Short mmCIF file of C-alpha atoms and ligand atoms in Angstrom, two decimals:
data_model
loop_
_atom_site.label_atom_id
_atom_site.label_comp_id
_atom_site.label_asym_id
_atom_site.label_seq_id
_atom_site.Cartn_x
_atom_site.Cartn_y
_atom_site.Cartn_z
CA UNK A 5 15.18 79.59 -31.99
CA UNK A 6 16.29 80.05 -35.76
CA UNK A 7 18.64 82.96 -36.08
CA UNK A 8 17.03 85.75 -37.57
CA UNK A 9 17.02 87.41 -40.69
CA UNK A 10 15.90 90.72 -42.74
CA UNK A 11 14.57 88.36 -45.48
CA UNK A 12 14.77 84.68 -45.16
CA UNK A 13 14.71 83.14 -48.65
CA UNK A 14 16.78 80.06 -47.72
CA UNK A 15 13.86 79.03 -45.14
CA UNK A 16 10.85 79.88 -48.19
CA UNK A 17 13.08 77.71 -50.69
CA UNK A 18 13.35 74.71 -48.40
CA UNK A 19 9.65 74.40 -48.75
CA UNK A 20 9.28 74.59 -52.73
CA UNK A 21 12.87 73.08 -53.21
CA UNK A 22 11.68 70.42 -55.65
CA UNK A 23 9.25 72.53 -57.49
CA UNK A 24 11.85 74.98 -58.05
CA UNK A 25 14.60 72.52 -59.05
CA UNK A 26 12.59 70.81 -61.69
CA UNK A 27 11.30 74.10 -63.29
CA UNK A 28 14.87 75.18 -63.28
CA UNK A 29 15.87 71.93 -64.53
CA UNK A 30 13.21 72.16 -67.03
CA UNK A 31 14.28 75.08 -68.53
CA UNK A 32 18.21 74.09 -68.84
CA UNK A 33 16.82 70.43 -70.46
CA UNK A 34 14.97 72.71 -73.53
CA UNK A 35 18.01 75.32 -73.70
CA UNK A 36 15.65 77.87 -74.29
CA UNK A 37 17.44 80.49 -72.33
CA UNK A 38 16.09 83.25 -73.96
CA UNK A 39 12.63 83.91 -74.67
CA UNK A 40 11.33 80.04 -73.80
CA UNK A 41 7.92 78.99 -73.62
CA UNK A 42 7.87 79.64 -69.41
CA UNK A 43 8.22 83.32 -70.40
CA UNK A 44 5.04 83.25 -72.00
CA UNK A 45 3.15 81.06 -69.36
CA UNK A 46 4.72 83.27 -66.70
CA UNK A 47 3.36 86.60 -68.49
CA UNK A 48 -0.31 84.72 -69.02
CA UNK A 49 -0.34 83.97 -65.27
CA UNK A 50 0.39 87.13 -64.08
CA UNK A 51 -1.90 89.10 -66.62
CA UNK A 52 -4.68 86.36 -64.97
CA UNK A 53 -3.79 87.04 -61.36
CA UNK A 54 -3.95 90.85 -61.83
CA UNK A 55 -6.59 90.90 -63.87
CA UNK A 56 -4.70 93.15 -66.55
CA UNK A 57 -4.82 92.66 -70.25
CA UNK A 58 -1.09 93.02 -70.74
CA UNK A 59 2.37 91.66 -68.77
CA UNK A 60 5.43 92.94 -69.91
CA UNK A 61 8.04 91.19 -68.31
CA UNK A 62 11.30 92.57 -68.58
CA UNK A 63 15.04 92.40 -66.92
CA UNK A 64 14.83 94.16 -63.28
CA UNK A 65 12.03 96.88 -61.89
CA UNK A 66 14.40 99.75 -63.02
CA UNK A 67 14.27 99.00 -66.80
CA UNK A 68 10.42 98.36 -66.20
CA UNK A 69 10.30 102.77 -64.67
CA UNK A 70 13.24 103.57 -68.12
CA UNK A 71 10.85 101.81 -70.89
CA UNK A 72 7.31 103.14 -69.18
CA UNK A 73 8.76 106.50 -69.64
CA UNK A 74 10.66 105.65 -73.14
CA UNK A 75 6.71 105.06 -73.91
CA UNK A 76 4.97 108.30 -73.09
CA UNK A 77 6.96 110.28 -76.17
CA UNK A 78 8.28 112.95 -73.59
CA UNK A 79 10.48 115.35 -74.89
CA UNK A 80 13.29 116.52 -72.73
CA UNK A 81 13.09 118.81 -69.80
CA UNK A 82 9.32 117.36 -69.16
CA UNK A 83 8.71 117.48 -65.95
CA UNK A 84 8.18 114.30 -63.88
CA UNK A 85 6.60 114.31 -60.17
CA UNK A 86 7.57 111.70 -57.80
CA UNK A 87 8.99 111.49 -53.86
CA UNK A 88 12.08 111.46 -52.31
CA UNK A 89 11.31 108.99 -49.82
CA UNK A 90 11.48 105.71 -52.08
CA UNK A 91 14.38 103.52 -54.06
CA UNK A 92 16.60 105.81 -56.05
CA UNK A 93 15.69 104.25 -59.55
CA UNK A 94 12.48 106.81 -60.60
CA UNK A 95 14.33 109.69 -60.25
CA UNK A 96 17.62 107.83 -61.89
CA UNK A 97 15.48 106.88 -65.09
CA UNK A 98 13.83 110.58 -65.58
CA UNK A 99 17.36 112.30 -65.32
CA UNK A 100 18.62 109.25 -67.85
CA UNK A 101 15.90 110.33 -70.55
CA UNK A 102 16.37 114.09 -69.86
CA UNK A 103 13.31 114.23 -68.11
CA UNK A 104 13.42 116.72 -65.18
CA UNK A 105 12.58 115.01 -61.77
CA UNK A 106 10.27 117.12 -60.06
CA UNK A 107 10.65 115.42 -56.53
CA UNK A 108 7.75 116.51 -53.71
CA UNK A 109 6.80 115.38 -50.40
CA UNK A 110 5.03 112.27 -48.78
CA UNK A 111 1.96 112.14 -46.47
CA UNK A 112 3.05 111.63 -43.04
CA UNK A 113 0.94 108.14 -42.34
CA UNK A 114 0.87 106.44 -46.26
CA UNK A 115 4.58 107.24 -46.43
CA UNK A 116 3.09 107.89 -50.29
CA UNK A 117 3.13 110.90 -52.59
CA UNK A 118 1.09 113.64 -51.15
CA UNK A 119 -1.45 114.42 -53.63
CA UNK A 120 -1.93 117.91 -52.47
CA UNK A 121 2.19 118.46 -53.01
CA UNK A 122 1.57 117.06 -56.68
CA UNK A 123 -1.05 119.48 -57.12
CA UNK A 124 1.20 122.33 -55.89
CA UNK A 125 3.71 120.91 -57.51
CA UNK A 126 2.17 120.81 -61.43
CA UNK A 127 3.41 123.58 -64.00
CA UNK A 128 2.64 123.44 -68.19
CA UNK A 129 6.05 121.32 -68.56
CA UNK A 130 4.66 118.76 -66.29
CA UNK A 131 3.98 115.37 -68.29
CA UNK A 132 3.43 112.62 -65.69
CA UNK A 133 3.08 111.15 -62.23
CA UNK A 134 5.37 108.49 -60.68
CA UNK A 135 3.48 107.33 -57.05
CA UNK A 136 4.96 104.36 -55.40
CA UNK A 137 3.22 102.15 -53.72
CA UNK A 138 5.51 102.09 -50.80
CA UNK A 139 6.37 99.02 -48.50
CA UNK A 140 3.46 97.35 -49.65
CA UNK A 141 0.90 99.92 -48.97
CA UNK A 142 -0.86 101.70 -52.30
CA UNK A 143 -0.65 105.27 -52.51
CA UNK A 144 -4.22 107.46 -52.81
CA UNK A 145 -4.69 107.02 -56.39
CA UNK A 146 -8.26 108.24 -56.56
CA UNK A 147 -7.00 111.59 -55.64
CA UNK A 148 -4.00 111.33 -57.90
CA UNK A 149 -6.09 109.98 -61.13
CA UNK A 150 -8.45 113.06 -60.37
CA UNK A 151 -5.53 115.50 -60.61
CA UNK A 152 -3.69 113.38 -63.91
CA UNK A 153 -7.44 114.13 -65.44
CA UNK A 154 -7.33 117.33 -65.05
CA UNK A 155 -4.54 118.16 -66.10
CA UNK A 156 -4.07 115.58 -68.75
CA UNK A 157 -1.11 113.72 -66.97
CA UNK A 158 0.33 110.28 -67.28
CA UNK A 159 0.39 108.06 -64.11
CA UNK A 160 3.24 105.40 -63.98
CA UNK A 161 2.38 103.07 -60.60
CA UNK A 162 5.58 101.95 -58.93
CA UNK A 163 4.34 99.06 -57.71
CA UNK A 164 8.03 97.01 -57.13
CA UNK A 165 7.10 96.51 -53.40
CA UNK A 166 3.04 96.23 -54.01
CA UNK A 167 2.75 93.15 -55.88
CA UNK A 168 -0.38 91.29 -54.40
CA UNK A 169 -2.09 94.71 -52.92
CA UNK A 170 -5.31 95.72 -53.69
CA UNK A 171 -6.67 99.48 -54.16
CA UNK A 172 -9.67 99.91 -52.85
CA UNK A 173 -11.97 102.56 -54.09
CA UNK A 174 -14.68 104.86 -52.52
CA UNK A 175 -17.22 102.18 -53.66
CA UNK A 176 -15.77 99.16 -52.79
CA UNK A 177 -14.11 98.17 -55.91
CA UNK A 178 -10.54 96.69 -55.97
CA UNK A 179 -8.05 96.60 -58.49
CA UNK A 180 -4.62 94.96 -57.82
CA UNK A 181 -1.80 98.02 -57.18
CA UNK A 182 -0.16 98.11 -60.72
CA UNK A 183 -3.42 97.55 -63.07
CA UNK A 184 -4.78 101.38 -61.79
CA UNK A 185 -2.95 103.96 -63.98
CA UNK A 186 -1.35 104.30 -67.39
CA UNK A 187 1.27 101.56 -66.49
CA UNK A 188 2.37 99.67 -63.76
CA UNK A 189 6.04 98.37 -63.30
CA UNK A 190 7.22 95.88 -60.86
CA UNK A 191 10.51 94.29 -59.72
CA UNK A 192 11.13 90.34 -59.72
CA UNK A 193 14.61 91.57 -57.23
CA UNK A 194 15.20 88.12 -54.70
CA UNK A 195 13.50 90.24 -51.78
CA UNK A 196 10.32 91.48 -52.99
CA UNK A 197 7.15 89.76 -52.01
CA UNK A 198 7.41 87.58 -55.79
CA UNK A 199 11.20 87.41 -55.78
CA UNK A 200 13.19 85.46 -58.21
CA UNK A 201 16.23 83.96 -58.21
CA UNK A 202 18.49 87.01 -59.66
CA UNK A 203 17.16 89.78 -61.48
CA UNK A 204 13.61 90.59 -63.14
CA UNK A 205 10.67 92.51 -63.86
CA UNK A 206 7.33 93.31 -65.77
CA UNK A 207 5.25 96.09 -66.93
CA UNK A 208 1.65 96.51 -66.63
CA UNK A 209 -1.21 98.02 -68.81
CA UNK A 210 -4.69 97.58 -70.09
CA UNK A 211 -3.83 99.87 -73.28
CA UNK A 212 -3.47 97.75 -76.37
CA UNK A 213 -1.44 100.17 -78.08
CA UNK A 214 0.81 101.15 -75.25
CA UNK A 215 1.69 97.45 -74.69
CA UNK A 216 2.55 96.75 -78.40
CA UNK A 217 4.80 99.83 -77.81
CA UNK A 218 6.32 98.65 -74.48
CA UNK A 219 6.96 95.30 -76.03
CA UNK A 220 8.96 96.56 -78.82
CA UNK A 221 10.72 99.27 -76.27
CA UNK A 222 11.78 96.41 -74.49
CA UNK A 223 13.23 94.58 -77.66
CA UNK A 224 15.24 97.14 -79.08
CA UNK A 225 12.70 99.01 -80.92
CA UNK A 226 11.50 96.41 -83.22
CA UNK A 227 8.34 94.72 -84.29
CA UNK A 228 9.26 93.30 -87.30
CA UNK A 229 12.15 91.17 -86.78
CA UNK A 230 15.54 93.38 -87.97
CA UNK A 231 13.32 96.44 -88.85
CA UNK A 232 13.47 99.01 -86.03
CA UNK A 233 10.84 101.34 -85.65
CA UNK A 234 12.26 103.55 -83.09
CA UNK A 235 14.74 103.27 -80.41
CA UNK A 236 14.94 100.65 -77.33
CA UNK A 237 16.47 98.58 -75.35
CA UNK A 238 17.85 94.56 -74.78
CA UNK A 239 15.38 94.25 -71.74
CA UNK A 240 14.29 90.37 -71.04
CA UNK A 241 13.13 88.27 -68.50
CA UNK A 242 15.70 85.16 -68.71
CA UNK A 243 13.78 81.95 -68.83
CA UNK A 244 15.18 80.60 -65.93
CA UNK A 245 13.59 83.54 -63.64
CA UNK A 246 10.14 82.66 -65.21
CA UNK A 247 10.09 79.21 -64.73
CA UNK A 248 11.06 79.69 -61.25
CA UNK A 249 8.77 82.47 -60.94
CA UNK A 250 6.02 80.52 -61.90
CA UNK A 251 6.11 78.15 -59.37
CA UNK A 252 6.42 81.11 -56.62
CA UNK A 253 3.59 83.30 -58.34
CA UNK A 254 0.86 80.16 -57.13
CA UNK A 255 2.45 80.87 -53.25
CA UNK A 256 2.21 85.09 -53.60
CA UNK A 257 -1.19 84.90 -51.53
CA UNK A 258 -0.21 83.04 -48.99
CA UNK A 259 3.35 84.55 -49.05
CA UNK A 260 1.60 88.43 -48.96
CA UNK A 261 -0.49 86.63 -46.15
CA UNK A 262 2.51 85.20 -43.88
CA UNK A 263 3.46 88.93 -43.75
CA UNK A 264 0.59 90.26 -42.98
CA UNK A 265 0.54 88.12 -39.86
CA UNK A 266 3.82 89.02 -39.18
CA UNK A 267 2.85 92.47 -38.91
CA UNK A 268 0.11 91.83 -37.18
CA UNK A 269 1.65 90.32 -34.56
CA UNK A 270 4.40 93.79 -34.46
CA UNK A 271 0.92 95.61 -34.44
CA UNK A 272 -0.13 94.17 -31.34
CA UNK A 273 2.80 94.20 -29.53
CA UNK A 274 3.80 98.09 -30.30
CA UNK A 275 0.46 99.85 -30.98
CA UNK A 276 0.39 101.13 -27.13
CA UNK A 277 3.82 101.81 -27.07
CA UNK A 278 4.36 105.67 -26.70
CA UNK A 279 7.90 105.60 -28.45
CA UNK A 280 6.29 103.94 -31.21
CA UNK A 281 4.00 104.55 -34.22
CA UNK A 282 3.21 102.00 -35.79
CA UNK A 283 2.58 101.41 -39.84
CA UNK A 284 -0.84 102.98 -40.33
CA UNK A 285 -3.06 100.56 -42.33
CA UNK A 286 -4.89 103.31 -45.24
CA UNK A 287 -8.72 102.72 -46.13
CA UNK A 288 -8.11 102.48 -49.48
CA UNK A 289 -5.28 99.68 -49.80
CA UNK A 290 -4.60 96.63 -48.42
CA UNK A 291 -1.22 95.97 -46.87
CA UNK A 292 1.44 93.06 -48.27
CA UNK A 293 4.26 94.47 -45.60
CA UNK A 294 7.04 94.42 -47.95
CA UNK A 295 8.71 96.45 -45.37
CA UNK A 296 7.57 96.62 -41.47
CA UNK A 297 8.58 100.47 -40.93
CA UNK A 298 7.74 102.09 -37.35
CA UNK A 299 8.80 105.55 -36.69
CA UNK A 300 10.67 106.28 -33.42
CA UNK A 301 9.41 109.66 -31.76
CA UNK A 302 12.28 109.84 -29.35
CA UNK A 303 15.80 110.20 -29.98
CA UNK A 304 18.33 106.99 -30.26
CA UNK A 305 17.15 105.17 -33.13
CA UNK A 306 21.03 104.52 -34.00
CA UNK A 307 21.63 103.25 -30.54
CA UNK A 308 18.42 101.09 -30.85
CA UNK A 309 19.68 99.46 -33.89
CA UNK A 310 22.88 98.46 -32.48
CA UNK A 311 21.08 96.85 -29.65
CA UNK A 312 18.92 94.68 -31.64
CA UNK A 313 21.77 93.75 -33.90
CA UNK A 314 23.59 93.04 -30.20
CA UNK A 315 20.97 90.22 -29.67
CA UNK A 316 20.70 89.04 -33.39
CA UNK A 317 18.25 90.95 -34.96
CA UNK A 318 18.48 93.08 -37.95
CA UNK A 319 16.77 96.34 -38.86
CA UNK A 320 17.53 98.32 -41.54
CA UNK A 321 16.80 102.27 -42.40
CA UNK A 322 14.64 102.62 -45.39
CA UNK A 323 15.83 104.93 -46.26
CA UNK A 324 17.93 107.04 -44.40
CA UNK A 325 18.81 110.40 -46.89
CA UNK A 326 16.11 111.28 -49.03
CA UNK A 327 16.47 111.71 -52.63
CA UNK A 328 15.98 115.50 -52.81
CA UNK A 329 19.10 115.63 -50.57
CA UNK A 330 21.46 113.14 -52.20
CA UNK A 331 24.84 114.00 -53.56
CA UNK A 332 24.09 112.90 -57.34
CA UNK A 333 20.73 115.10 -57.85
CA UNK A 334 22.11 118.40 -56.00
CA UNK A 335 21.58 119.57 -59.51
CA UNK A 336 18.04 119.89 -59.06
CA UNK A 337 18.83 122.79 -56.59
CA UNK A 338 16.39 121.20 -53.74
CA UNK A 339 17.29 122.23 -49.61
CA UNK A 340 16.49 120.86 -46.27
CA UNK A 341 12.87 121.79 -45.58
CA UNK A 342 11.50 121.19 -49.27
CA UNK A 343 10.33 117.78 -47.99
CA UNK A 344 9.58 118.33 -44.17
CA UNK A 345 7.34 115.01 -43.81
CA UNK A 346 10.32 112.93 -46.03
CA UNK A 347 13.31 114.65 -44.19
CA UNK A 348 11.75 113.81 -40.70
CA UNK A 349 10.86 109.97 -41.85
CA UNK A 350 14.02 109.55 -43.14
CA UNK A 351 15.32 110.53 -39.46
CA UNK A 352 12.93 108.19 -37.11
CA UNK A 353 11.74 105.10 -39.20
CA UNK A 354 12.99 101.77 -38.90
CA UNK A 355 11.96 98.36 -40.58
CA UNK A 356 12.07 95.18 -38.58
CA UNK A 357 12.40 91.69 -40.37
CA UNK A 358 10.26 91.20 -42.46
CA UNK A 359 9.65 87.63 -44.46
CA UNK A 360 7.11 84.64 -44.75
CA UNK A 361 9.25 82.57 -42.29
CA UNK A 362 8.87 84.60 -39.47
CA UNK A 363 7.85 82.51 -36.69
CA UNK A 364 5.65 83.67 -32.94
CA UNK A 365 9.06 82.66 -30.85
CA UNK A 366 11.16 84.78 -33.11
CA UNK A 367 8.56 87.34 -33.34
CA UNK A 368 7.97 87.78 -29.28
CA UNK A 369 11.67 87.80 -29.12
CA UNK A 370 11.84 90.99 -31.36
CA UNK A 371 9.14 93.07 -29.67
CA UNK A 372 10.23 91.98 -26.16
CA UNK A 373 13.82 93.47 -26.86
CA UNK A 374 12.68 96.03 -28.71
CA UNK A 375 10.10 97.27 -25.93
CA UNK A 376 12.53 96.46 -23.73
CA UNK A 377 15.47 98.86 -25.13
CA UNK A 378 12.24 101.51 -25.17
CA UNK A 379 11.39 100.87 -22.13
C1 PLP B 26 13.30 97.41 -56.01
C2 PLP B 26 12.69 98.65 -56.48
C3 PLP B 26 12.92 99.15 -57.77
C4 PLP B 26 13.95 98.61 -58.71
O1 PLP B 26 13.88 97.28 -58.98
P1 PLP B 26 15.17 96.51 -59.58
O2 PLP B 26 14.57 95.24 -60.05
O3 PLP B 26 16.13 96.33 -58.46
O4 PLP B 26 15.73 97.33 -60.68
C5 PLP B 26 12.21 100.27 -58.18
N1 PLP B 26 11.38 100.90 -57.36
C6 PLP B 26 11.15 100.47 -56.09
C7 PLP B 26 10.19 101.22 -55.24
C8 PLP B 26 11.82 99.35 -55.61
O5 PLP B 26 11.60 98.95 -54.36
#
């Protein structure tokens, strides 16, 4: 058996090795480090796959949150609602503007922003909402879009670990996770589902006008070369990462789809398991597993990671203090019990390799141990 991994990008590389050395190759033969020609072809190919008028790309996921909110003309102490049960960079970007983070709880099976706690949650200094699409799963935007109407909000998707998944709405239309709201951001990091080779990421939006303004954001404020029409940043997708993200962008389906049997296969195995709850699969998203996350309703989930790591497999705890609670943001005056759902995930979950290597003998040898230790 092949050792396991977490992520197994050495195995996905050996497969697209030449592709990706000549587009790397390529690139370093024009010298167009910055700003080549497979920037361009990388943004048209992703605005095509989406089906979204505009691609942004950008340098990683969390400039993509920092220049969506640079673009909404906030003004500080605006309130911004998002969870505590995700990566640290939304609530990082909001206090880096000024913004106030207004963090609230997740629904217990979605592991995604509770619209009813947004609702609760909304006061006349509130400006937007920041759902993530978490682990690959898109959170209920129907119910969040019909609570931004009302109350005139901005919704920023998340969608760093969605890239692929499709919302499905009440009457069977799709839209890829990213392309619903205001804007979308992603992240290009090595271990998302469309990872490149170092750092990256894009925004999304349909707005003309917001994605002349999130261009220029992203290039220190200007549209005119040397004439700066308000204030940005140096945020850029290197060339390099596009060309090799091109090639890997024509694999994302059946990438998204390797998971998905992955996690099928961890479905099958655990979904009689009393210990276990497995990842519930929500009616109005599909599911690109960027993260395989069970929940362990018994105690020992420390002493269960050790023994898997015992017989070679990884797990990690995503994530195991939620942001509410964390040292840097005790500012924001939050206590145990504002999040009950988020506190208690934070406690129980675990997420099991997860990549588009994974083969059945590797697979049967996780869920045997793992039923075994629960056993
Ligand atoms: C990875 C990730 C980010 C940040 O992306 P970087 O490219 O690492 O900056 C933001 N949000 C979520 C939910 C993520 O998973």
């Amino acid at each position: 058996m092949h050792p396991i991994q977490m992520v197994d990008l050495k195995g996905q590389y050996q497969k697209i090795k030449t592709e990706v050395n000549n587009a790397i190759q390529n690139v370093i033969d024009s010298t167009a480090f910055i700003q080549g020609s497979e920037v361009k072809d990388f943004q048209k190919e992703l605005e095509q796959y989406l089906g979204v008028k505009h691609v942004i790309p950008c340098a990683n996921g969390t400039d993509a949150l920092q220049i969506a909110l640079m673009a909404l003309d906030l003004k500080p102490d605006d309130e911004i609602i998002t969870t505590g049960f995700t990566f640290v960079a939304t609530v990082e970007v909001v206090e880096l503007l000024k913004l106030k983070p207004v963090i609230v709880d997740v629904e217990p099976d979605s592991f995604t922003i509770s619209p009813e706690a947004v609702e609760k949650a909304i006061t006349p200094r509130t400006r937007a909402i920041v759902p993530v699409h978490l682990f690959g799963q898109c959170a209920n935007m129907e119910k969040l879009q019909d609570i931004a109407d009302r109350h005139n909000l901005f919704i920023i998707e998340d969608a760093a670990q969605a890239l692929g998944t499709d919302y499905i709405y009440r009457n069977g239309a799709r839209k890829k996770a990213g392309t619903i709201s205001n804007i979308g951001t992603t992240s290009f990091f090595p271990s998302k589902n469309l990872g490149a080779y170092g750092d990256g990421g894009a925004l999304f939006t349909q707005d003309n006008a917001l994605a002349e303004k999130i261009r220029s954001i992203a290039n220190h404020g200007m549209q005119v070369r040397y004439y700066y029409d308000r204030i940005g940043v140096n945020s850029r997708l290197d060339t390099l990462q596009a060309g090799i993200l091109r090639v890997k962008l024509k694999h994302l389906d059946e990438y998204n789809q390797a998971r998905e049997k992955a996690a099928s296969f961890y479905d099958a195995a655990f979904k009689r398991h009393p210990a276990i709850r497995i990842p519930a699969r929500m009616p109005y998203s599909t599911h690109i597993f960027h993260q395989y996350t069970i929940q362990i309703s018994r105690d020992g989930r420390e002493e269960l990671r050790k023994s898997l790591a015992e017989s070679g497999i990884p797990a990690m705890i995503y994530y195991p203090v939620p942001l509410h609670l964390q040292k840097a943001y005790a500012h924001l005056g939050y206590r145990e019990g504002d999040s009950p759902v988020t506190e208690k995930l934070c406690k129980t979950v675990i997420s099991l390799p997860m990549h588009t290597e994974l083969d059945e003998e590797q697979l049967r040898y996780i869920t045997d141990k793992l039923t075994g230790f629960l056993s």
